[in-house]
CSV table of C-alpha atoms in Angstrom, one decimal:
chain,number,residue,atom,x,y,z
E,218,UNK,CA,163.4,257.9,80.1
E,219,UNK,CA,165.4,254.6,80.1
E,220,UNK,CA,163.2,251.9,78.5
E,221,UNK,CA,164.1,249.6,81.5
E,222,UNK,CA,165.7,250.0,85.0
E,223,UNK,CA,168.2,247.4,86.8
E,224,UNK,CA,167.0,247.9,90.0
E,225,UNK,CA,165.0,244.5,91.3
E,226,UNK,CA,162.2,247.3,92.1
E,227,UNK,CA,161.7,250.4,90.3
E,228,UNK,CA,159.0,253.0,90.6
E,229,UNK,CA,157.1,253.9,87.2
E,230,UNK,CA,154.6,256.7,86.0
E,231,UNK,CA,152.2,256.3,83.4
E,232,UNK,CA,149.9,258.5,81.5
E,233,UNK,CA,146.9,257.0,80.1
E,234,UNK,CA,144.6,259.0,77.6
E,235,UNK,CA,141.4,261.1,78.4
E,236,UNK,CA,139.3,258.0,77.2
E,237,UNK,CA,141.4,255.3,78.7
E,238,UNK,CA,142.1,253.6,75.8
E,239,UNK,CA,145.7,254.4,75.1
E,240,UNK,CA,148.8,254.5,77.2
E,241,UNK,CA,150.2,258.1,76.2
E,242,UNK,CA,153.6,257.4,78.2
E,243,UNK,CA,155.0,254.8,80.7
E,244,UNK,CA,158.5,254.6,82.2
E,245,UNK,CA,160.8,253.0,84.8
E,246,UNK,CA,162.4,255.8,87.2
E,247,UNK,CA,165.1,253.8,89.8
E,248,UNK,CA,168.6,252.7,90.4
E,249,UNK,CA,169.9,249.2,91.2
E,250,UNK,CA,168.6,249.0,94.5
E,251,UNK,CA,165.4,249.1,95.0
E,252,UNK,CA,163.1,252.3,94.4
E,253,UNK,CA,159.2,252.6,95.6
E,254,UNK,CA,156.7,255.4,94.4
E,255,UNK,CA,153.9,256.7,97.1
E,256,UNK,CA,152.6,259.9,95.5
E,257,UNK,CA,152.3,262.2,92.5
E,258,UNK,CA,151.1,265.4,91.8
E,259,UNK,CA,150.7,267.5,88.8
E,260,UNK,CA,151.2,271.1,87.7
E,261,UNK,CA,149.4,273.4,85.0
E,262,UNK,CA,151.5,272.2,82.1
E,263,UNK,CA,150.9,268.6,83.2
E,264,UNK,CA,154.6,267.6,84.4
E,265,UNK,CA,154.3,265.3,86.8
E,266,UNK,CA,155.9,265.2,90.5
E,267,UNK,CA,156.3,262.0,92.1
E,268,UNK,CA,158.0,261.1,96.0
E,269,UNK,CA,158.8,257.8,97.2
E,270,UNK,CA,162.0,255.8,98.5
E,271,UNK,CA,165.0,254.8,97.7
E,272,UNK,CA,167.6,252.9,98.4
E,273,UNK,CA,169.9,253.3,95.3
E,274,UNK,CA,172.9,255.5,95.7
E,275,UNK,CA,172.7,255.7,91.7
E,276,UNK,CA,169.5,256.8,91.7
E,277,UNK,CA,168.7,259.0,88.7
E,278,UNK,CA,169.2,262.3,89.6
E,279,UNK,CA,169.7,265.9,87.8
E,280,UNK,CA,169.3,269.7,89.2
E,281,UNK,CA,169.6,268.3,92.5
E,282,UNK,CA,169.4,269.8,95.9
E,283,UNK,CA,170.9,267.0,97.3
E,284,UNK,CA,173.2,264.8,94.9
E,285,UNK,CA,174.2,262.1,97.8
E,286,UNK,CA,172.8,259.2,99.0
E,287,UNK,CA,172.2,260.0,102.5
E,288,UNK,CA,171.3,256.8,104.2
E,289,UNK,CA,169.9,253.1,104.2
E,290,UNK,CA,167.0,254.6,102.8
E,291,UNK,CA,166.3,258.7,101.6
E,292,UNK,CA,163.3,259.9,100.1
E,293,UNK,CA,163.1,261.1,96.6
E,294,UNK,CA,161.6,264.1,94.7
E,295,UNK,CA,161.5,263.5,91.0
E,296,UNK,CA,159.9,265.7,88.3
E,297,UNK,CA,159.0,264.5,84.5
E,298,UNK,CA,158.5,266.5,82.0
E,299,UNK,CA,154.8,266.5,80.4
E,300,UNK,CA,155.7,263.9,77.7
E,301,UNK,CA,157.2,261.7,79.9
E,302,UNK,CA,160.7,261.8,78.3
E,303,UNK,CA,162.8,263.9,80.6
E,304,UNK,CA,163.3,264.3,84.2
E,305,UNK,CA,163.4,267.8,85.1
E,306,UNK,CA,165.0,267.5,88.2
E,307,UNK,CA,165.2,265.0,90.6
E,308,UNK,CA,166.7,264.6,93.9
E,309,UNK,CA,167.4,262.9,97.4
E,310,UNK,CA,166.2,264.1,100.5
E,311,UNK,CA,167.6,262.3,103.5
E,312,UNK,CA,169.8,262.2,106.4
E,313,UNK,CA,172.3,259.3,107.5
E,314,UNK,CA,169.5,257.2,108.7
E,315,UNK,CA,166.2,256.5,106.9
E,316,UNK,CA,163.4,258.5,105.6
E,317,UNK,CA,159.8,258.1,103.3
E,318,UNK,CA,158.8,260.6,101.1
E,319,UNK,CA,154.9,259.9,101.5
E,320,UNK,CA,152.8,262.5,99.7
E,321,UNK,CA,153.7,265.8,97.7
E,322,UNK,CA,151.8,268.7,96.2
E,323,UNK,CA,152.4,271.7,93.7
E,324,UNK,CA,151.8,275.4,93.9
E,325,UNK,CA,150.8,277.5,91.3
E,326,UNK,CA,154.2,278.7,91.0
E,327,UNK,CA,155.1,275.2,91.0
E,328,UNK,CA,157.1,274.8,93.9
E,329,UNK,CA,156.5,271.4,95.9
E,330,UNK,CA,155.5,270.5,98.9
E,331,UNK,CA,156.6,266.9,100.5
E,332,UNK,CA,155.5,265.3,103.7
E,333,UNK,CA,157.0,261.8,104.9
E,334,UNK,CA,158.8,260.3,107.9
E,335,UNK,CA,162.6,260.7,109.2
E,336,UNK,CA,164.5,259.2,111.7
E,337,UNK,CA,168.2,261.4,111.0
E,338,UNK,CA,169.5,263.7,113.4
E,339,UNK,CA,170.8,265.1,110.4
E,340,UNK,CA,167.6,265.8,108.1
E,341,UNK,CA,168.0,268.5,106.2
E,342,UNK,CA,166.4,271.5,107.5
E,343,UNK,CA,166.3,275.5,107.4
E,344,UNK,CA,166.9,278.1,109.5
E,345,UNK,CA,164.5,279.1,112.1
E,346,UNK,CA,161.8,276.4,110.8
E,347,UNK,CA,159.4,275.1,113.1
E,348,UNK,CA,161.4,272.3,114.6
E,349,UNK,CA,164.8,271.9,114.4
E,350,UNK,CA,165.6,268.9,115.7
E,351,UNK,CA,164.3,265.2,116.0
E,352,UNK,CA,162.2,264.5,119.0
E,353,UNK,CA,161.4,260.9,118.9
E,354,UNK,CA,162.6,257.7,117.0
E,355,UNK,CA,161.2,258.9,114.1
E,356,UNK,CA,159.3,262.3,113.4
E,357,UNK,CA,157.3,263.7,110.5
E,358,UNK,CA,158.6,266.3,108.2
E,359,UNK,CA,157.5,268.4,105.6
E,360,UNK,CA,159.8,270.3,103.2
E,361,UNK,CA,158.8,272.9,100.0
E,362,UNK,CA,161.4,272.7,97.2
E,363,UNK,CA,162.1,275.2,94.8
E,364,UNK,CA,160.5,275.5,91.2
E,365,UNK,CA,164.1,274.5,89.8
E,366,UNK,CA,164.3,271.4,92.2
E,367,UNK,CA,168.0,272.8,93.4
E,368,UNK,CA,166.7,274.8,96.7
E,369,UNK,CA,165.3,274.1,100.0
E,370,UNK,CA,162.8,276.9,100.4
E,371,UNK,CA,161.7,275.7,104.3
E,372,UNK,CA,162.0,272.3,106.0
E,373,UNK,CA,161.3,271.3,109.1
E,374,UNK,CA,161.0,268.1,111.5
E,375,UNK,CA,157.1,267.9,112.8
E,376,UNK,CA,156.6,265.4,116.1
E,377,UNK,CA,157.2,264.8,119.4
E,378,UNK,CA,159.1,262.2,121.8
E,379,UNK,CA,157.3,259.4,120.4
E,380,UNK,CA,156.4,258.3,116.8
E,381,UNK,CA,154.7,260.3,114.5
E,382,UNK,CA,153.6,257.1,112.4
E,383,UNK,CA,152.9,253.3,113.0
E,384,UNK,CA,155.0,252.9,109.7
E,385,UNK,CA,157.4,249.6,110.2
E,386,UNK,CA,160.0,251.1,107.9
E,387,UNK,CA,162.9,248.6,108.7
E,388,UNK,CA,163.8,245.3,107.6
E,389,UNK,CA,161.3,244.0,104.7
E,390,UNK,CA,158.1,245.1,106.2
E,391,UNK,CA,157.1,248.7,104.3
E,392,UNK,CA,153.6,249.8,104.8
E,393,UNK,CA,151.8,252.7,103.0
E,394,UNK,CA,152.6,256.0,104.3
E,395,UNK,CA,150.6,257.4,106.8
E,396,UNK,CA,150.5,261.0,105.8
E,397,UNK,CA,149.5,263.3,103.4
E,398,UNK,CA,149.8,267.1,102.1
E,399,UNK,CA,147.4,269.8,100.5
E,400,UNK,CA,148.6,273.3,99.5
E,401,UNK,CA,145.9,276.2,99.1
E,402,UNK,CA,146.2,279.3,96.9
E,403,UNK,CA,148.5,281.2,99.5
E,404,UNK,CA,150.9,278.9,99.5
E,405,UNK,CA,149.9,277.9,102.9
E,406,UNK,CA,150.5,273.7,103.1
E,407,UNK,CA,148.5,271.3,105.4
E,408,UNK,CA,149.7,268.4,106.3
E,409,UNK,CA,148.0,265.1,108.0
E,410,UNK,CA,149.6,262.0,109.9
E,411,UNK,CA,149.8,260.5,112.9
E,412,UNK,CA,151.3,260.4,116.3
E,413,UNK,CA,152.1,258.2,119.5
E,414,UNK,CA,153.5,261.3,121.0
E,415,UNK,CA,151.6,263.4,124.1
E,416,UNK,CA,154.1,266.3,123.3
E,417,UNK,CA,153.0,266.4,119.4
E,418,UNK,CA,153.3,270.4,118.8
E,419,UNK,CA,149.8,271.8,119.0
E,420,UNK,CA,148.3,275.2,118.9
E,421,UNK,CA,146.3,277.3,121.4
E,422,UNK,CA,142.6,277.0,120.7
E,423,UNK,CA,142.7,273.9,118.1
E,424,UNK,CA,140.2,271.6,118.2
E,425,UNK,CA,141.8,268.7,120.5
E,426,UNK,CA,145.2,269.9,122.2
E,427,UNK,CA,145.5,266.5,124.3
E,428,UNK,CA,146.1,263.2,122.5
E,429,UNK,CA,143.2,260.2,123.3
E,430,UNK,CA,144.5,257.5,122.3
E,431,UNK,CA,148.0,255.5,121.7
E,432,UNK,CA,148.0,256.6,118.2
E,433,UNK,CA,146.1,260.0,117.1
E,434,UNK,CA,145.6,261.7,113.5
E,435,UNK,CA,146.9,264.9,113.7
E,436,UNK,CA,146.3,268.3,111.3
E,437,UNK,CA,148.4,271.1,111.0
E,438,UNK,CA,148.6,274.4,108.8
E,439,UNK,CA,151.9,275.5,108.1
E,440,UNK,CA,152.7,279.6,107.1
E,441,UNK,CA,153.4,280.2,104.0
E,442,UNK,CA,157.1,280.8,105.1
E,443,UNK,CA,157.2,277.4,106.8
E,444,UNK,CA,158.2,279.2,110.1
E,445,UNK,CA,155.0,279.0,112.2
E,446,UNK,CA,151.9,276.6,112.8
E,447,UNK,CA,149.0,278.5,112.1
E,448,UNK,CA,147.3,275.5,114.0
E,449,UNK,CA,147.8,272.2,115.0
E,450,UNK,CA,145.3,269.7,116.3
E,451,UNK,CA,145.3,266.1,117.4
E,452,UNK,CA,141.8,264.3,115.9
E,453,UNK,CA,141.4,260.7,117.7
E,454,UNK,CA,139.7,258.7,120.4
E,455,UNK,CA,140.7,256.3,123.3
E,456,UNK,CA,142.2,253.7,120.6
E,457,UNK,CA,144.2,253.7,117.4
E,458,UNK,CA,143.5,256.4,114.4
E,459,UNK,CA,146.2,256.2,111.0
E,460,UNK,CA,145.4,259.2,109.4
E,461,UNK,CA,146.4,258.6,105.0
E,462,UNK,CA,145.6,261.8,103.3
E,463,UNK,CA,144.3,265.4,103.4
E,464,UNK,CA,142.1,267.7,100.8
E,465,UNK,CA,141.4,271.5,101.2
E,466,UNK,CA,138.4,273.5,99.7
E,467,UNK,CA,138.7,277.3,98.5
E,468,UNK,CA,137.6,278.1,101.9
E,469,UNK,CA,140.7,276.5,103.3
E,470,UNK,CA,138.6,273.6,105.3
E,471,UNK,CA,140.4,270.7,105.6
E,472,UNK,CA,139.2,267.2,104.7
E,473,UNK,CA,140.9,264.3,106.1
E,474,UNK,CA,140.6,260.2,106.2
E,475,UNK,CA,142.3,257.2,107.7
E,476,UNK,CA,141.7,254.5,109.7
E,477,UNK,CA,140.0,254.7,113.3
E,478,UNK,CA,139.5,251.6,116.1
E,479,UNK,CA,138.0,254.0,118.5
E,480,UNK,CA,134.3,253.6,119.4
E,481,UNK,CA,134.3,257.2,120.4
E,482,UNK,CA,136.0,259.0,117.7
E,483,UNK,CA,135.0,262.3,117.5
E,484,UNK,CA,131.7,263.0,115.3
E,485,UNK,CA,129.1,265.6,114.8
E,486,UNK,CA,125.7,265.6,115.6
E,487,UNK,CA,123.6,264.9,112.3
E,488,UNK,CA,126.7,263.2,110.5
E,489,UNK,CA,125.9,260.2,108.3
E,490,UNK,CA,127.2,257.6,110.6
E,491,UNK,CA,128.2,258.6,114.2
E,492,UNK,CA,128.4,255.0,115.3
E,493,UNK,CA,131.4,252.5,114.9
E,494,UNK,CA,130.2,249.5,113.0
E,495,UNK,CA,132.9,247.1,113.0
E,496,UNK,CA,136.6,246.7,114.9
E,497,UNK,CA,137.9,249.2,112.2
E,498,UNK,CA,136.1,251.7,110.4
E,499,UNK,CA,137.4,254.6,108.1
E,500,UNK,CA,136.3,258.1,108.7
E,501,UNK,CA,135.9,261.8,107.0
E,502,UNK,CA,136.6,264.8,109.0
E,503,UNK,CA,136.1,268.0,108.0
E,504,UNK,CA,137.8,270.8,110.0
E,505,UNK,CA,137.4,274.6,110.1
E,506,UNK,CA,139.8,276.9,108.1
E,507,UNK,CA,141.0,277.7,111.5
E,508,UNK,CA,141.2,274.7,113.0
E,509,UNK,CA,139.1,275.2,115.8
E,510,UNK,CA,136.0,273.1,115.1
E,511,UNK,CA,135.3,269.8,113.2
E,512,UNK,CA,132.1,271.5,110.3
E,513,UNK,CA,131.8,267.7,110.4
E,514,UNK,CA,133.1,264.0,111.4
E,515,UNK,CA,132.0,261.0,110.4
E,516,UNK,CA,132.6,257.0,110.6
E,517,UNK,CA,132.3,255.3,107.4
E,518,UNK,CA,132.0,251.5,107.5
E,519,UNK,CA,130.5,248.1,107.9
E,520,UNK,CA,130.7,245.5,110.5
E,521,UNK,CA,134.1,244.2,109.5
E,522,UNK,CA,136.6,246.9,108.9
E,523,UNK,CA,137.7,249.6,106.4
E,524,UNK,CA,140.7,252.0,105.7
E,525,UNK,CA,140.2,255.4,104.3
E,526,UNK,CA,143.2,255.7,102.1
E,527,UNK,CA,142.5,258.8,100.0
E,528,UNK,CA,140.4,261.7,99.4
E,529,UNK,CA,139.5,264.3,96.9
E,530,UNK,CA,136.9,267.2,97.5
E,531,UNK,CA,134.9,269.4,94.6
E,532,UNK,CA,133.9,272.9,94.4
E,533,UNK,CA,130.4,271.9,95.7
E,534,UNK,CA,132.2,271.1,99.3
E,535,UNK,CA,131.7,266.9,98.4
E,536,UNK,CA,134.1,264.9,99.7
E,537,UNK,CA,135.2,261.6,97.7
E,538,UNK,CA,136.9,258.8,99.5
E,539,UNK,CA,138.5,255.4,98.2
E,540,UNK,CA,140.0,252.8,100.4
E,541,UNK,CA,139.6,248.9,101.7
E,542,UNK,CA,136.8,247.2,103.1
E,543,UNK,CA,135.9,243.7,104.3
E,544,UNK,CA,132.8,244.4,105.2
E,545,UNK,CA,130.0,243.0,103.1
E,546,UNK,CA,127.5,245.5,104.6
E,547,UNK,CA,129.6,248.3,103.9
E,548,UNK,CA,127.5,251.4,103.5
E,549,UNK,CA,125.9,251.7,100.0
E,550,UNK,CA,124.4,254.3,97.7
E,551,UNK,CA,123.7,254.7,94.1
E,552,UNK,CA,126.1,251.7,93.4
E,553,UNK,CA,128.2,250.4,90.6
E,554,UNK,CA,128.4,247.3,92.5
E,555,UNK,CA,125.9,246.0,95.0
E,556,UNK,CA,128.4,243.2,96.4
E,557,UNK,CA,131.6,242.4,97.8
E,558,UNK,CA,133.6,240.6,95.2
E,559,UNK,CA,135.9,239.2,97.4
E,560,UNK,CA,138.0,239.1,100.8
E,561,UNK,CA,139.1,242.8,100.2
E,562,UNK,CA,137.3,245.5,98.0
E,563,UNK,CA,138.0,248.8,97.0
E,564,UNK,CA,135.5,251.0,97.9
E,565,UNK,CA,134.5,254.8,96.3
E,566,UNK,CA,131.9,257.1,98.6
E,567,UNK,CA,130.8,260.4,97.4
E,568,UNK,CA,129.3,262.5,100.5
E,569,UNK,CA,127.2,265.3,100.4
E,570,UNK,CA,128.7,268.9,101.7
E,571,UNK,CA,127.3,268.6,104.9
E,572,UNK,CA,128.6,265.3,105.8
E,573,UNK,CA,125.3,263.8,106.4
E,574,UNK,CA,124.4,261.4,103.6
E,575,UNK,CA,126.0,259.8,100.6
E,576,UNK,CA,125.6,260.9,97.2
E,577,UNK,CA,126.9,257.4,96.4
E,578,UNK,CA,129.1,254.5,97.5
E,579,UNK,CA,130.2,251.1,95.6
E,580,UNK,CA,131.8,248.3,96.2
E,581,UNK,CA,134.9,248.0,93.2
E,582,UNK,CA,136.3,244.6,93.6
E,583,UNK,CA,136.5,241.0,92.2
E,584,UNK,CA,137.0,237.6,94.6
E,585,UNK,CA,140.6,238.5,95.4
E,586,UNK,CA,142.5,241.5,97.4
E,587,UNK,CA,141.5,244.9,95.9
E,588,UNK,CA,142.2,248.2,97.0
E,589,UNK,CA,141.7,251.6,96.2
E,590,UNK,CA,144.7,254.0,96.6
E,591,UNK,CA,144.3,257.1,94.9
E,592,UNK,CA,141.2,259.3,93.6
E,593,UNK,CA,141.2,262.6,91.9
E,594,UNK,CA,137.8,264.6,90.6
E,595,UNK,CA,137.5,266.5,87.6
E,596,UNK,CA,135.5,269.8,86.5
E,597,UNK,CA,132.9,267.7,85.9
E,598,UNK,CA,132.7,265.5,89.0
E,599,UNK,CA,133.7,262.3,87.1
E,600,UNK,CA,135.8,260.2,90.1
E,601,UNK,CA,139.1,258.8,88.7
E,602,UNK,CA,140.2,255.7,91.1
E,603,UNK,CA,143.2,254.0,90.9
E,604,UNK,CA,144.8,251.2,93.3
E,605,UNK,CA,145.8,247.6,92.8
E,606,UNK,CA,143.9,244.4,92.3
E,607,UNK,CA,144.6,240.7,92.6
E,608,UNK,CA,141.6,239.7,90.8
E,609,UNK,CA,141.3,238.1,87.2
E,610,UNK,CA,137.7,239.4,87.3
E,611,UNK,CA,137.9,242.9,88.4
E,612,UNK,CA,135.3,244.9,86.9
E,613,UNK,CA,136.5,246.0,83.5
E,614,UNK,CA,135.0,248.2,80.4
E,615,UNK,CA,135.3,246.9,77.0
E,616,UNK,CA,137.6,248.7,74.8
E,617,UNK,CA,140.2,249.9,77.7
E,618,UNK,CA,143.9,250.1,77.2
E,619,UNK,CA,144.1,246.5,79.6
E,620,UNK,CA,141.5,244.3,80.3
E,621,UNK,CA,143.2,241.1,81.1
E,622,UNK,CA,145.2,240.2,84.5
E,623,UNK,CA,148.3,240.5,83.6
E,624,UNK,CA,150.6,239.2,86.5
E,625,UNK,CA,150.6,236.1,89.2
E,626,UNK,CA,150.4,238.6,92.2
E,627,UNK,CA,149.0,242.0,91.6
E,628,UNK,CA,148.2,244.5,89.0
E,629,UNK,CA,147.4,248.3,88.9
E,630,UNK,CA,143.6,249.3,88.2
E,631,UNK,CA,142.4,252.7,86.7
E,632,UNK,CA,138.6,253.4,87.0
E,633,UNK,CA,136.8,256.4,86.2
E,634,UNK,CA,133.2,256.8,87.4
E,635,UNK,CA,130.5,259.4,86.0
E,636,UNK,CA,129.1,261.3,88.4
E,637,UNK,CA,125.7,260.4,87.5
E,638,UNK,CA,123.8,257.0,88.8
E,639,UNK,CA,125.6,254.6,86.0
E,640,UNK,CA,125.1,250.8,85.8
E,641,UNK,CA,127.6,248.2,86.6
E,642,UNK,CA,130.4,248.1,83.9
E,643,UNK,CA,130.0,245.3,81.3
E,644,UNK,CA,131.5,241.5,82.5
E,645,UNK,CA,134.3,240.4,80.5
E,646,UNK,CA,135.1,237.1,79.6
E,647,UNK,CA,137.4,234.9,81.8
E,648,UNK,CA,140.9,235.1,81.1
E,649,UNK,CA,144.1,233.0,82.5
E,650,UNK,CA,146.4,235.2,84.4
E,651,UNK,CA,150.2,234.8,83.7
E,652,UNK,CA,152.9,235.3,85.9
E,653,UNK,CA,154.5,238.6,84.7
E,654,UNK,CA,157.4,240.6,87.1
E,655,UNK,CA,156.6,243.9,88.4
E,656,UNK,CA,155.2,245.7,91.1
E,657,UNK,CA,152.6,248.6,91.1
E,658,UNK,CA,150.6,250.9,93.4
E,659,UNK,CA,148.8,253.7,91.2
E,660,UNK,CA,147.9,257.1,91.9
E,661,UNK,CA,145.2,259.0,90.2
E,662,UNK,CA,145.9,262.6,88.6
E,663,UNK,CA,143.8,265.0,87.0
E,664,UNK,CA,143.3,266.8,83.7
E,665,UNK,CA,141.5,264.3,81.9
E,666,UNK,CA,144.4,261.8,82.4
E,667,UNK,CA,145.8,259.6,84.9
E,668,UNK,CA,149.1,258.8,85.9
E,669,UNK,CA,149.8,256.0,88.1
E,670,UNK,CA,152.9,254.8,90.1
E,671,UNK,CA,155.2,252.1,91.2
E,672,UNK,CA,155.0,250.6,95.2
E,673,UNK,CA,156.4,248.7,97.9
E,674,UNK,CA,157.1,245.1,98.5
E,675,UNK,CA,153.8,243.2,99.0
E,676,UNK,CA,152.8,243.2,102.9
E,677,UNK,CA,150.0,243.2,104.9
E,678,UNK,CA,148.9,246.1,107.4
E,679,UNK,CA,145.7,245.0,108.7
E,680,UNK,CA,143.8,245.6,105.8
E,681,UNK,CA,145.9,247.9,104.1
E,682,UNK,CA,148.0,245.8,101.9
E,683,UNK,CA,150.7,247.4,99.2
E,684,UNK,CA,152.5,245.5,96.4
């Protein structure tokens, strides 16, 4: 790939060695305007699949389904070779208005599944899809792209008559994507997001078929051909829920996380935290494989506020969560860092398989703003967390690839947490900050390596801030 790129803001993708000491590859992806990457996934050969948004009419394309820039902002999907040297395919995905690609997943056959938001009445969709028309001012979408990137195997709108996320897309206010996607071994896509629609499509027998508040989370399972909803449910109380990510276990149970401002958010008996502690808490909910019930559902937060931004699940059914907190009394257990470092800290938490307790939970941050955006788990239960930091004293480990705060606004960070209880990382000497041009939100990937991405302009969205 080209060592530099002409746009004001470009996406980037970087691969770090398993021990965290070496950058194996790092590349820009972008055109002459602004390009922001939101999420990443890997296939079994370590090819990287990236989605996000582009404003570039000359975004790099190859073997593309859509060769023409559709509107003011398009989603993009790019597949990068395992060594980072080549784009295998790269395509726009969008209509004449605005789109954002929020999350991406890859099945065992290397088909890519993308979810995001569209404002276009002419967004690309396929025959016999679940929903062929834009219903609100913006709807969610779900698209499946063929292994070579040239064909939409299915693509559908998903929404009701109101907005399907609270993301302020227009102008300069870019927020983190309110939605996630996962895919099971049979090729069923599981999608989550947020909706303000009373008529969001739900299914008979689903856990919650009526919207509870101004914005509710939703969770949907699509059939393998993308033509029907196996289940679709709201999840929310009487106020606001924003849903950010979804993971699935081998039995088809879905784990979702996000942010709630509802004191009556649905929780389950015996769950770790059944009462909201602050004005806004993170939540973790496990939905049964048929979508009819909550296996467990819990708040996670202290007396101020939290966002749950990414979730992963291991083979034993433990959910791992990362996000951001401003609570000094955020729930901790076997923690690496006992005290909140600054105004906003990242957090990393592991729940028991039954959702009743915390196996561990820790702050992760320095004096300034820190946020965990991505988490994955390896086969040994080690958690790989990535996000952004504005703290020169963010916890680092001697010998790691980069232990110096390099820019005046934010750096990406990557941290590997052992599944065992471990002492705090070694404290490194104070370093002088340097103003360096760049942007970066990161998203973790598995297989012993970490890959990270660029993302949007600095903005504040409650606790959810991005750079």
